[in-house]
Structure formats: C-alpha cells, structure tokens
PDB file of C-alpha atoms in Angstrom:
ATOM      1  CA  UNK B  21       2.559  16.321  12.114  1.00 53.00           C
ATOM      2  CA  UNK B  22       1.875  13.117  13.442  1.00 79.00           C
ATOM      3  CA  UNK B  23       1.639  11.405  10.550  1.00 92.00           C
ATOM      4  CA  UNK B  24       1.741  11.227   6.353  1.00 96.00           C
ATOM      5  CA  UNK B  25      -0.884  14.001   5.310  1.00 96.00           C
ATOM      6  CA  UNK B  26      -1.973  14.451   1.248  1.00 97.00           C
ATOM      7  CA  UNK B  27      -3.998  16.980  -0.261  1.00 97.00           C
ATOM      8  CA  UNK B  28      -6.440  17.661  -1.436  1.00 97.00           C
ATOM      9  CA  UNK B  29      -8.307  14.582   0.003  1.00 96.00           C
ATOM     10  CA  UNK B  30     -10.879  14.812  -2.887  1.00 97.00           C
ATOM     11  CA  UNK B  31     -10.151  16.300  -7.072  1.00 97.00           C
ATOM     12  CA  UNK B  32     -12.509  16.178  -9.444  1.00 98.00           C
ATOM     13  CA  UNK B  33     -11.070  17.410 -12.628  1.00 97.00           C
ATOM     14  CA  UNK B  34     -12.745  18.033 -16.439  1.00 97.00           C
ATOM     15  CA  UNK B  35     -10.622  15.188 -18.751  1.00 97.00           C
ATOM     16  CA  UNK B  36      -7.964  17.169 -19.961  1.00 97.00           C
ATOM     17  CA  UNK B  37      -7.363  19.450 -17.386  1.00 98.00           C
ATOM     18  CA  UNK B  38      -3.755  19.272 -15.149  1.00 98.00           C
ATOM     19  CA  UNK B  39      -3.873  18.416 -11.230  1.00 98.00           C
ATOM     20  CA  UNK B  40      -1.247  18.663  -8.586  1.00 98.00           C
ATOM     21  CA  UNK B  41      -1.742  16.129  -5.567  1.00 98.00           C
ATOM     22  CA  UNK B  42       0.114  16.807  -2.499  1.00 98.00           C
ATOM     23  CA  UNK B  43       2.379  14.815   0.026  1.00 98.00           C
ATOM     24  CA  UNK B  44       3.956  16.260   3.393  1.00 98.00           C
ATOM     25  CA  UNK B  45       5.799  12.924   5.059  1.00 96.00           C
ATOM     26  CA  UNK B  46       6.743  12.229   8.525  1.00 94.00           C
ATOM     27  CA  UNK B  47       9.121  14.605   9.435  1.00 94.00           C
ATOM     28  CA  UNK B  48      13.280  13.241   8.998  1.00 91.00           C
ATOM     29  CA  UNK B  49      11.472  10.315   6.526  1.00 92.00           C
ATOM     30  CA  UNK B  50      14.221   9.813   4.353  1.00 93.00           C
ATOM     31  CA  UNK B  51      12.222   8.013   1.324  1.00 93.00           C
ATOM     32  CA  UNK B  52       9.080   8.269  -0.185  1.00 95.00           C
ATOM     33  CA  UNK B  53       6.566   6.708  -2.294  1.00 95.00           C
ATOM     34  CA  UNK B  54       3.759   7.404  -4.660  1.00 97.00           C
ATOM     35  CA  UNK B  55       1.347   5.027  -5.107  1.00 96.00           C
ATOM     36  CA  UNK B  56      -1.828   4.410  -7.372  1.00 97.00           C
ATOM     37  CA  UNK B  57      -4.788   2.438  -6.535  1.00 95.00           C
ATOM     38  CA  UNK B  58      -7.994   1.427  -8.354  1.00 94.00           C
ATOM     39  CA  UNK B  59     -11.197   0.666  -7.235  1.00 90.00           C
ATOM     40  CA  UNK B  60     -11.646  -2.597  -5.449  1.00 88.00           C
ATOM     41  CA  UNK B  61      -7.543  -3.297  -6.035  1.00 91.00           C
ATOM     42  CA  UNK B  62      -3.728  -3.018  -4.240  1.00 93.00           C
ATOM     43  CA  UNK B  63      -1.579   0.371  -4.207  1.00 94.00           C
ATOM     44  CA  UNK B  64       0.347  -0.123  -6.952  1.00 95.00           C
ATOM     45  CA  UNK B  65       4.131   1.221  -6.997  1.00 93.00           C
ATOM     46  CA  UNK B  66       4.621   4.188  -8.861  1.00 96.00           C
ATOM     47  CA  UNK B  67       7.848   6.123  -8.054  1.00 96.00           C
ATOM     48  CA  UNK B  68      10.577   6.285  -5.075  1.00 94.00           C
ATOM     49  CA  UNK B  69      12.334   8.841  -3.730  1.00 95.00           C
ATOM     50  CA  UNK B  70      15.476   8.995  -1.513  1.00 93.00           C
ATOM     51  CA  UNK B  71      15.817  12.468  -0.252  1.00 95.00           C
ATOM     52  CA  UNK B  72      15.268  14.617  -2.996  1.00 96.00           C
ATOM     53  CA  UNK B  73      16.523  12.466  -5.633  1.00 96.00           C
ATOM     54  CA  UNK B  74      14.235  10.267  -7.843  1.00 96.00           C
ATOM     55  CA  UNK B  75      15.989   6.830  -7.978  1.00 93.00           C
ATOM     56  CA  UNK B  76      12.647   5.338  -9.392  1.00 92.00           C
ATOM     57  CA  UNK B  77       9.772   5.921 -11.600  1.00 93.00           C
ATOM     58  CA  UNK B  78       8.725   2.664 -13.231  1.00 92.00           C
ATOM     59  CA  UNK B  79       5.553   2.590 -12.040  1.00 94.00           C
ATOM     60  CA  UNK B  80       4.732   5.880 -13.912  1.00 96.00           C
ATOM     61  CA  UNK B  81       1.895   4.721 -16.421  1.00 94.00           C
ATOM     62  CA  UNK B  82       2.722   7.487 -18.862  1.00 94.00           C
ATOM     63  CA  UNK B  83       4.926  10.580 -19.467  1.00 95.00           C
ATOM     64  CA  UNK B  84       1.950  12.546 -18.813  1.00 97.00           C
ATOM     65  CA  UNK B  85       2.469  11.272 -15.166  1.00 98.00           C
ATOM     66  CA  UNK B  86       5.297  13.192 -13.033  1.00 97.00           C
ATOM     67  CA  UNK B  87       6.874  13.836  -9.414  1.00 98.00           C
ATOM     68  CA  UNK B  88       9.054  15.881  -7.639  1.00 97.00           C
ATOM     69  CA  UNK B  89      10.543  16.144  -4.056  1.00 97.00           C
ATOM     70  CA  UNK B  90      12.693  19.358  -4.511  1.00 96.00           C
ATOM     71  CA  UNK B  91      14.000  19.887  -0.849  1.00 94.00           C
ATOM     72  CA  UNK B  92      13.919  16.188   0.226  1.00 93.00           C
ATOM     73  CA  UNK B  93      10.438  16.696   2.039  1.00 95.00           C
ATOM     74  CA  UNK B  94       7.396  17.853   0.624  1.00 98.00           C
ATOM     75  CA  UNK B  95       6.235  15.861  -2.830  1.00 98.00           C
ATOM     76  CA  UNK B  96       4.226  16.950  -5.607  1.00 98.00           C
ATOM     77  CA  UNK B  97       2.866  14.090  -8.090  1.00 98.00           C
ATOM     78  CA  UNK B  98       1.299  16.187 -11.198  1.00 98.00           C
ATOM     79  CA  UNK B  99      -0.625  14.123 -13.763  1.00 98.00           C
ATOM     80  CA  UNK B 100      -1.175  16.433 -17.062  1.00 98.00           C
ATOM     81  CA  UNK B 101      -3.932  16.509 -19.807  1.00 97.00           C
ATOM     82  CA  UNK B 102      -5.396  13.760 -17.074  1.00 97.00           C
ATOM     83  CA  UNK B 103      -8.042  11.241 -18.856  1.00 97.00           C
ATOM     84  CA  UNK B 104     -10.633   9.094 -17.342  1.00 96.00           C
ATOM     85  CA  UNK B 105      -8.339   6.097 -16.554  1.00 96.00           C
ATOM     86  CA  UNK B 106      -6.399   8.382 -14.484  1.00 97.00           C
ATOM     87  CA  UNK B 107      -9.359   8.045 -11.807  1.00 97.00           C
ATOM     88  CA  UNK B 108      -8.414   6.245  -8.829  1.00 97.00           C
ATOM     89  CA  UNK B 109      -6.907   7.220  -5.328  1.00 96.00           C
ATOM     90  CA  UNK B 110      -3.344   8.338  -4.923  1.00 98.00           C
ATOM     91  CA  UNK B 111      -1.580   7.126  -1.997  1.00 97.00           C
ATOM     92  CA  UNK B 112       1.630   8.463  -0.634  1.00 97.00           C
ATOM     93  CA  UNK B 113       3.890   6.915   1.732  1.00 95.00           C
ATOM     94  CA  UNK B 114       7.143   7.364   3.641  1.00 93.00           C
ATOM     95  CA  UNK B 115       9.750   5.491   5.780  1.00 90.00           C
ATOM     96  CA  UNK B 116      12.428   6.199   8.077  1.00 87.00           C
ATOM     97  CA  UNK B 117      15.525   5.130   6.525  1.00 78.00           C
ATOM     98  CA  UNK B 118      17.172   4.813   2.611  1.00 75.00           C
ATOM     99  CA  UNK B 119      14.737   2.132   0.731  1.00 66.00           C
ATOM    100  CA  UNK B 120      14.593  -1.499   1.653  1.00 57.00           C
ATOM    101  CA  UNK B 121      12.538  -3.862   2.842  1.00 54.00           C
ATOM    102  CA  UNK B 122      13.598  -3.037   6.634  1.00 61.00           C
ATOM    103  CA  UNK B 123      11.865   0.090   6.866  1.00 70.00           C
ATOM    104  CA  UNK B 124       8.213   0.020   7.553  1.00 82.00           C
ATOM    105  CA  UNK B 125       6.141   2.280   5.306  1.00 89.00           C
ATOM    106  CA  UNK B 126       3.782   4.888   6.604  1.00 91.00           C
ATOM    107  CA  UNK B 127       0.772   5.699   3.984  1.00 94.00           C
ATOM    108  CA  UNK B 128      -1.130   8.748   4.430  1.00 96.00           C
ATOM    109  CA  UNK B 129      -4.794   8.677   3.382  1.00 95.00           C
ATOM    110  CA  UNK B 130      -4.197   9.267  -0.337  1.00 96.00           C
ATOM    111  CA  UNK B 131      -6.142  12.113  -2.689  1.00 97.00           C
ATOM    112  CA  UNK B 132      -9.215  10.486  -4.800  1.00 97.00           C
ATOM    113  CA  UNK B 133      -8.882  11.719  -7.935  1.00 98.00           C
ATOM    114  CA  UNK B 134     -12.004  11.762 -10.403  1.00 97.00           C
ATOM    115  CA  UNK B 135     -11.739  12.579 -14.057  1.00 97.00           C
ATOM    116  CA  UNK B 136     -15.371  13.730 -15.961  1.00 96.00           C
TER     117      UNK B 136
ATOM    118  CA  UNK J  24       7.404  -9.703 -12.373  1.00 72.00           C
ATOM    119  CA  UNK J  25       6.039 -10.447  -9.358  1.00 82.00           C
ATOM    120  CA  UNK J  26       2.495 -11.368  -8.510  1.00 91.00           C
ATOM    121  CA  UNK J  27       0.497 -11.579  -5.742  1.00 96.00           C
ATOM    122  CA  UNK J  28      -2.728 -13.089  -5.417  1.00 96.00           C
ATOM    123  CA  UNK J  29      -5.262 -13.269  -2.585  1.00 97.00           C
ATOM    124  CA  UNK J  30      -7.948 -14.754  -1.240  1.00 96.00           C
ATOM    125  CA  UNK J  31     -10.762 -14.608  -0.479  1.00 97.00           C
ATOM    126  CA  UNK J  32     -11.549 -11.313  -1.717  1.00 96.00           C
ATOM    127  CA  UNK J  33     -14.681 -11.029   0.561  1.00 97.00           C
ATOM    128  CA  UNK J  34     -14.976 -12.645   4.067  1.00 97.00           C
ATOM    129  CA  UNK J  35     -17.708 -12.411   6.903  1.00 97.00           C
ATOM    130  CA  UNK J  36     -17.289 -14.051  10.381  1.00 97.00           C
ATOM    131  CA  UNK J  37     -19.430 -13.814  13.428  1.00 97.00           C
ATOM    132  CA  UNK J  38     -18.100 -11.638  16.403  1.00 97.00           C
ATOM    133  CA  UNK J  39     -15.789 -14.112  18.115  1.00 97.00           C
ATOM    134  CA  UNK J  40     -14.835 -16.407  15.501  1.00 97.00           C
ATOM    135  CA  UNK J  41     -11.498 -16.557  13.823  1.00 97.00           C
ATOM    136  CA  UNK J  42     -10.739 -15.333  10.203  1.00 98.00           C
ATOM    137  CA  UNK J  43      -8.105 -16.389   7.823  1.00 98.00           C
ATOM    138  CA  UNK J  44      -7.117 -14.765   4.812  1.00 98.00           C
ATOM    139  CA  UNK J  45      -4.157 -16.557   2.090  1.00 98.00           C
ATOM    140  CA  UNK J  46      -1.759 -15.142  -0.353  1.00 98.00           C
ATOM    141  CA  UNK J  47       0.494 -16.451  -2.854  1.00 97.00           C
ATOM    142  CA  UNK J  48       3.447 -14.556  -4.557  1.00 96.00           C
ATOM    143  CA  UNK J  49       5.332 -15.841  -7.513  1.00 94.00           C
ATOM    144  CA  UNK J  50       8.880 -14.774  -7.089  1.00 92.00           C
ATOM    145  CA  UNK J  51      10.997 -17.162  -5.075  1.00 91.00           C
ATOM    146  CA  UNK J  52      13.727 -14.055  -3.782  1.00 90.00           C
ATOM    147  CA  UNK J  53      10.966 -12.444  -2.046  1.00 91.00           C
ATOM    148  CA  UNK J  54      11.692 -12.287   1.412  1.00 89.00           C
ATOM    149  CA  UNK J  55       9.379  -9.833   3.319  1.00 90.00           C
ATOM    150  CA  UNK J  56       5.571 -10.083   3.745  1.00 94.00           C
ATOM    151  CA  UNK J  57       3.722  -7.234   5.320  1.00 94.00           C
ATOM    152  CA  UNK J  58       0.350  -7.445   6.027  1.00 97.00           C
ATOM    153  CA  UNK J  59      -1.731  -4.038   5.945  1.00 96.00           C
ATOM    154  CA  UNK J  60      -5.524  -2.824   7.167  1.00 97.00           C
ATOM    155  CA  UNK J  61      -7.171   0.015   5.536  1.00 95.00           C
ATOM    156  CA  UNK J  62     -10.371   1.463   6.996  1.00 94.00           C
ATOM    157  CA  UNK J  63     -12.743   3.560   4.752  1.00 89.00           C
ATOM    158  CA  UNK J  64     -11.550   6.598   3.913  1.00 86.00           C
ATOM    159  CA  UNK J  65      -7.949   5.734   5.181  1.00 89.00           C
ATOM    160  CA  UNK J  66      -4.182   4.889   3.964  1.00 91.00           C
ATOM    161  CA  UNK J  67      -3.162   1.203   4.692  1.00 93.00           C
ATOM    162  CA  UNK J  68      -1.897   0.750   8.044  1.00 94.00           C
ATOM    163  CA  UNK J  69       0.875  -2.098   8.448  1.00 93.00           C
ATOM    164  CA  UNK J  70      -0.524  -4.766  11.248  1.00 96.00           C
ATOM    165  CA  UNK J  71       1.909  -7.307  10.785  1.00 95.00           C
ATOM    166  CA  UNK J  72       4.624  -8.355   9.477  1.00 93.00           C
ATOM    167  CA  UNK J  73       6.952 -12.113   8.534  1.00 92.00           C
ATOM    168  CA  UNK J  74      10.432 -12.417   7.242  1.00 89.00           C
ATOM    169  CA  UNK J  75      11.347 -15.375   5.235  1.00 84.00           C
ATOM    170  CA  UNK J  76      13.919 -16.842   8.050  1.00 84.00           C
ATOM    171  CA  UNK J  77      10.632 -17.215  10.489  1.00 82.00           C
ATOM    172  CA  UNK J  78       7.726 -19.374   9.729  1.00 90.00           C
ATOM    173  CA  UNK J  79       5.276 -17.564  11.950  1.00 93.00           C
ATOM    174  CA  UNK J  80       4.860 -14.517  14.059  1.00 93.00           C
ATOM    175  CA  UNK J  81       2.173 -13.513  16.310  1.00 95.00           C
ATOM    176  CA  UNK J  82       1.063 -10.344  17.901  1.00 93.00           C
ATOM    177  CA  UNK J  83      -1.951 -10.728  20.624  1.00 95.00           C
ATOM    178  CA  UNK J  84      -5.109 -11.837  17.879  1.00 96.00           C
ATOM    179  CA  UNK J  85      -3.091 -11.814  14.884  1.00 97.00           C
ATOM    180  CA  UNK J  86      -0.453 -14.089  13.406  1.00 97.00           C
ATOM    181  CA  UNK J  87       1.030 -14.644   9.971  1.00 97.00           C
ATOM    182  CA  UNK J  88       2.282 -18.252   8.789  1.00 96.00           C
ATOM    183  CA  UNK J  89       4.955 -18.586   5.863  1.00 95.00           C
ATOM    184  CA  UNK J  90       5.048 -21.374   3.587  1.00 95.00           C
ATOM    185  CA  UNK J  91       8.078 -20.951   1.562  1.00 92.00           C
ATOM    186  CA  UNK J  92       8.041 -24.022  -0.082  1.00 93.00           C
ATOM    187  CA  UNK J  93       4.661 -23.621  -1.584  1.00 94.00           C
ATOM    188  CA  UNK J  94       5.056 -19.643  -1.887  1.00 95.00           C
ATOM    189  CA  UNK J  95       1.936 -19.131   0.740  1.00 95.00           C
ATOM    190  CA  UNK J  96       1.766 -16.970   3.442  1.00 97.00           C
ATOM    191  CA  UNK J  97      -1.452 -16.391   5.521  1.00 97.00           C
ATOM    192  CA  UNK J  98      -3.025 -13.747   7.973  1.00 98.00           C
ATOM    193  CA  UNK J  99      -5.290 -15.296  10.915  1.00 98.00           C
ATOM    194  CA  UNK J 100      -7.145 -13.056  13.372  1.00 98.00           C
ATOM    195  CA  UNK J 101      -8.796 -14.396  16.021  1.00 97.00           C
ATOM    196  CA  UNK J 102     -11.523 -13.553  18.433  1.00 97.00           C
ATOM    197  CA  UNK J 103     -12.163 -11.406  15.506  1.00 97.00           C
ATOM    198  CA  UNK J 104     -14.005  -7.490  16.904  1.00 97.00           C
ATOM    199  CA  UNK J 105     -16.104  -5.491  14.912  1.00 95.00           C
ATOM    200  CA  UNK J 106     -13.572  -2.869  14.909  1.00 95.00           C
ATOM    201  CA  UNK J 107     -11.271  -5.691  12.914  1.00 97.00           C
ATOM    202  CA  UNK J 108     -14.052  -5.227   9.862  1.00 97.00           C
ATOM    203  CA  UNK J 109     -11.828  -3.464   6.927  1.00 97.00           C
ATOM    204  CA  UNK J 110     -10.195  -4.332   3.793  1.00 97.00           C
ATOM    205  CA  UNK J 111      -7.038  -6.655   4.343  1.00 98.00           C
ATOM    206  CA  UNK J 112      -3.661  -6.419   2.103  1.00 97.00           C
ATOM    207  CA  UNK J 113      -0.988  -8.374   2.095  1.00 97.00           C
ATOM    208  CA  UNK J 114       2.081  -7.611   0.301  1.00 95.00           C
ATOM    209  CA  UNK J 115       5.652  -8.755  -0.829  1.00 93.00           C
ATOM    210  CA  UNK J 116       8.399  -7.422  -1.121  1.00 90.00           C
ATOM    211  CA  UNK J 117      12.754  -8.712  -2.837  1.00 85.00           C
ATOM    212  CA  UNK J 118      15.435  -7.928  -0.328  1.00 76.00           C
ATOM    213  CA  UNK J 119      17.352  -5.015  -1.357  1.00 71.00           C
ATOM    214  CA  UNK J 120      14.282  -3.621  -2.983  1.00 76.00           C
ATOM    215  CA  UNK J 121      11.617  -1.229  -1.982  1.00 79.00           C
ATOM    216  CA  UNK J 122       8.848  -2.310  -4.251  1.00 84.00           C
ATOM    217  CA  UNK J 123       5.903  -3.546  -2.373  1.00 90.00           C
ATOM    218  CA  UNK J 124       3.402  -5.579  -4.670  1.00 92.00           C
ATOM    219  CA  UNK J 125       0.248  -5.865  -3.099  1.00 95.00           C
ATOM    220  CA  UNK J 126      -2.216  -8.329  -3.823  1.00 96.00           C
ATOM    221  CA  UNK J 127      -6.050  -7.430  -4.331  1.00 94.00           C
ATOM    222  CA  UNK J 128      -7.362  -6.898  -1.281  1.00 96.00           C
ATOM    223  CA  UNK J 129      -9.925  -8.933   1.394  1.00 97.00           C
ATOM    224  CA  UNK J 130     -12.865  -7.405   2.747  1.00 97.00           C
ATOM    225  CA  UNK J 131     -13.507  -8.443   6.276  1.00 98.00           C
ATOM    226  CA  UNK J 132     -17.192  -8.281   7.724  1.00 97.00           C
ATOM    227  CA  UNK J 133     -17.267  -8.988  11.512  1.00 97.00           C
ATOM    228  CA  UNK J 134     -21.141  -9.402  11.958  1.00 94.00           C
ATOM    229  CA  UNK J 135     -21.925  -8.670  15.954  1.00 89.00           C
TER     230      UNK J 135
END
C-alpha cells in the first residue's frame, strides 16, 4: 500500500479482556514504532523495532503490554487483561532506514482503543 | 528525561492571517525538531522539519525558527487556509536516537 495502515481502526473491549492491534508498514521500512496517545496529548514512544528484532521497549507501561514483528514486516502490539487506563489511540509508525533521527517517520492512522 | 512543552494549546486566526505556535525542550543534545499535523481521524503527518546546525527553514507558508540558546523552537504559518485548521505537534528528538518526544499538541482554528 501506499502508506502505514492499522487495524482495526476502532476496539472496544470489556476491562479484562485481551486485544490484538494491527500494523502493516510501508513496504522495505526497515524500523518501526508503536506509539500511545491520550486524549488531548503527544504520541508517546512505546517500543522500536529494527527488522524483526526488538531493540526497544521502554515505553511499555506494563508487562501486560507486548509486541512482535516476527518476519520484519507486519507488527502485532497485544495489550492483555487490558484496564480502563489502557484507553487511548495506538499509533504505529515506520521509516525507511535503521533508527535515527535522519529518517522521517510515517504514522498510520492508529487503532482507538476503548476499555468498558 | 526529556520534555517538551508547547504552546498555546488552542489557537484561532482569521483566514489570511499568520499563526505561530512555540515549543521548548529541556535536553541540550537534542538536535532534530520535527514538526507534525494531524487531521481528525488521522496519524500525524510530518510538515516540517529544523536541524540544530540551521536556525530556520522555510517551505512556501511554513517556516520553523531554532533558538538553541534559549532551547525554543517555533512553527509559523502564514496566509494561514482553512484546510491548515488541525492539531499541531512538534517534537524532539537526541542524535543517534530514535525517540521522538512530542509535546502536547496545538489546536489550530482558521475561521473563514
């Protein structure tokens, strides 16, 4: 495609339940990024990958929170036993070349999670 | 860490007029200041960008200043369009780093 796609574009999920949000990049896009943002605030960093490997998950707020990028393409950001302050919209992003600040990064237009 | 703040967080011009939008970052090694636009319903689309060797860039309506003294950097449209009305980020970024920290957003209201 032409650009970053996620889905779903909307979740709504009971508290407690598991969710798997989606990220196809721009095709050849050697790294990736997940990102979180809350209502009325910045994407905030939440983990990096190079290819298939994970060189990065700081930003992940708990262990309940994790990612994969198995074949160095499609990612998968999985939140378990999600809770209420899990609600926000999940952006993901990718750029051409390794990580650095030389590579512009291309954000699709994120999954908006809700948790009841 | 590093932190980013911006302001104002909400900003309304008149078709025609000029709109700036500041930001100041804490850490003194950052060195790369995107600037993104996100429409409703949208990711964040990168507008502009300023490296800390150059103390202003333009691109047609748009320009970004750097202050590196004071830690400021700044976003100026002018001849603002209604299409320009969206929420404003700007960003910043270490060399050698990845990490984008973003700062809280500005919503821009071009009023026809």
């Amino acid at each position: 495609g032409a650009g970053v796609s996620q889905s779903p574009r909307y979740k709504v999920a009971k508290r407690g339940q598991d969710v798997a949000l989606r990220c196809d990049p721009i095709s050849g896009h050697v790294s990736l990024f997940w990102y979180q943002q809350a209502l009325g605030q910045g994407p905030e960093f939440l983990t990096y990958f190079q290819n298939e490997a994970q060189l990065d998950k700081s930003g992940l707020p708990s262990d309940r929170f994790f990612a994969e990028r198995p074949e160095g393409s499609v990612s998968t950001l999985k939140i378990q036993r999600t809770q209420q302050e899990d609600s926000a919209v999940y952006l993901c992003a990718s750029s051409l070349a390794p990580g650095g600040t030389l590579n512009e990064q291309f954000f699709g237009p994120g999954t908006r999670l809700t948790v009841l | 860490g590093e932190n980013v703040e911006q302001h104002p967080s909400t900003l309304s011009v008149q078709e025609g007029d000029s709109a700036v939008i500041k930001c100041t970052y804490s850490d003194s090694a950052s060195n790369y200041f995107p600037w993104y636009k996100q429409e409703l319903g949208k990711g964040p689309q990168l507008i502009i960008d300023i490296r800390s060797n150059v103390g202003e860039k333009k691109d047609q309506r748009i320009a970004v200043t750097l202050n590196k003294t004071a830690k400021h950097f700044s976003l100026h449209i002018t001849e603002t369009q209604p299409e320009d009305s969206a929420v404003y980020f700007c960003a910043a970024s270490k060399k050698g780093t990845y990490k984008y920290i973003f700062g809280t957003g500005t919503r821009l209201k071009v009023l026809a």
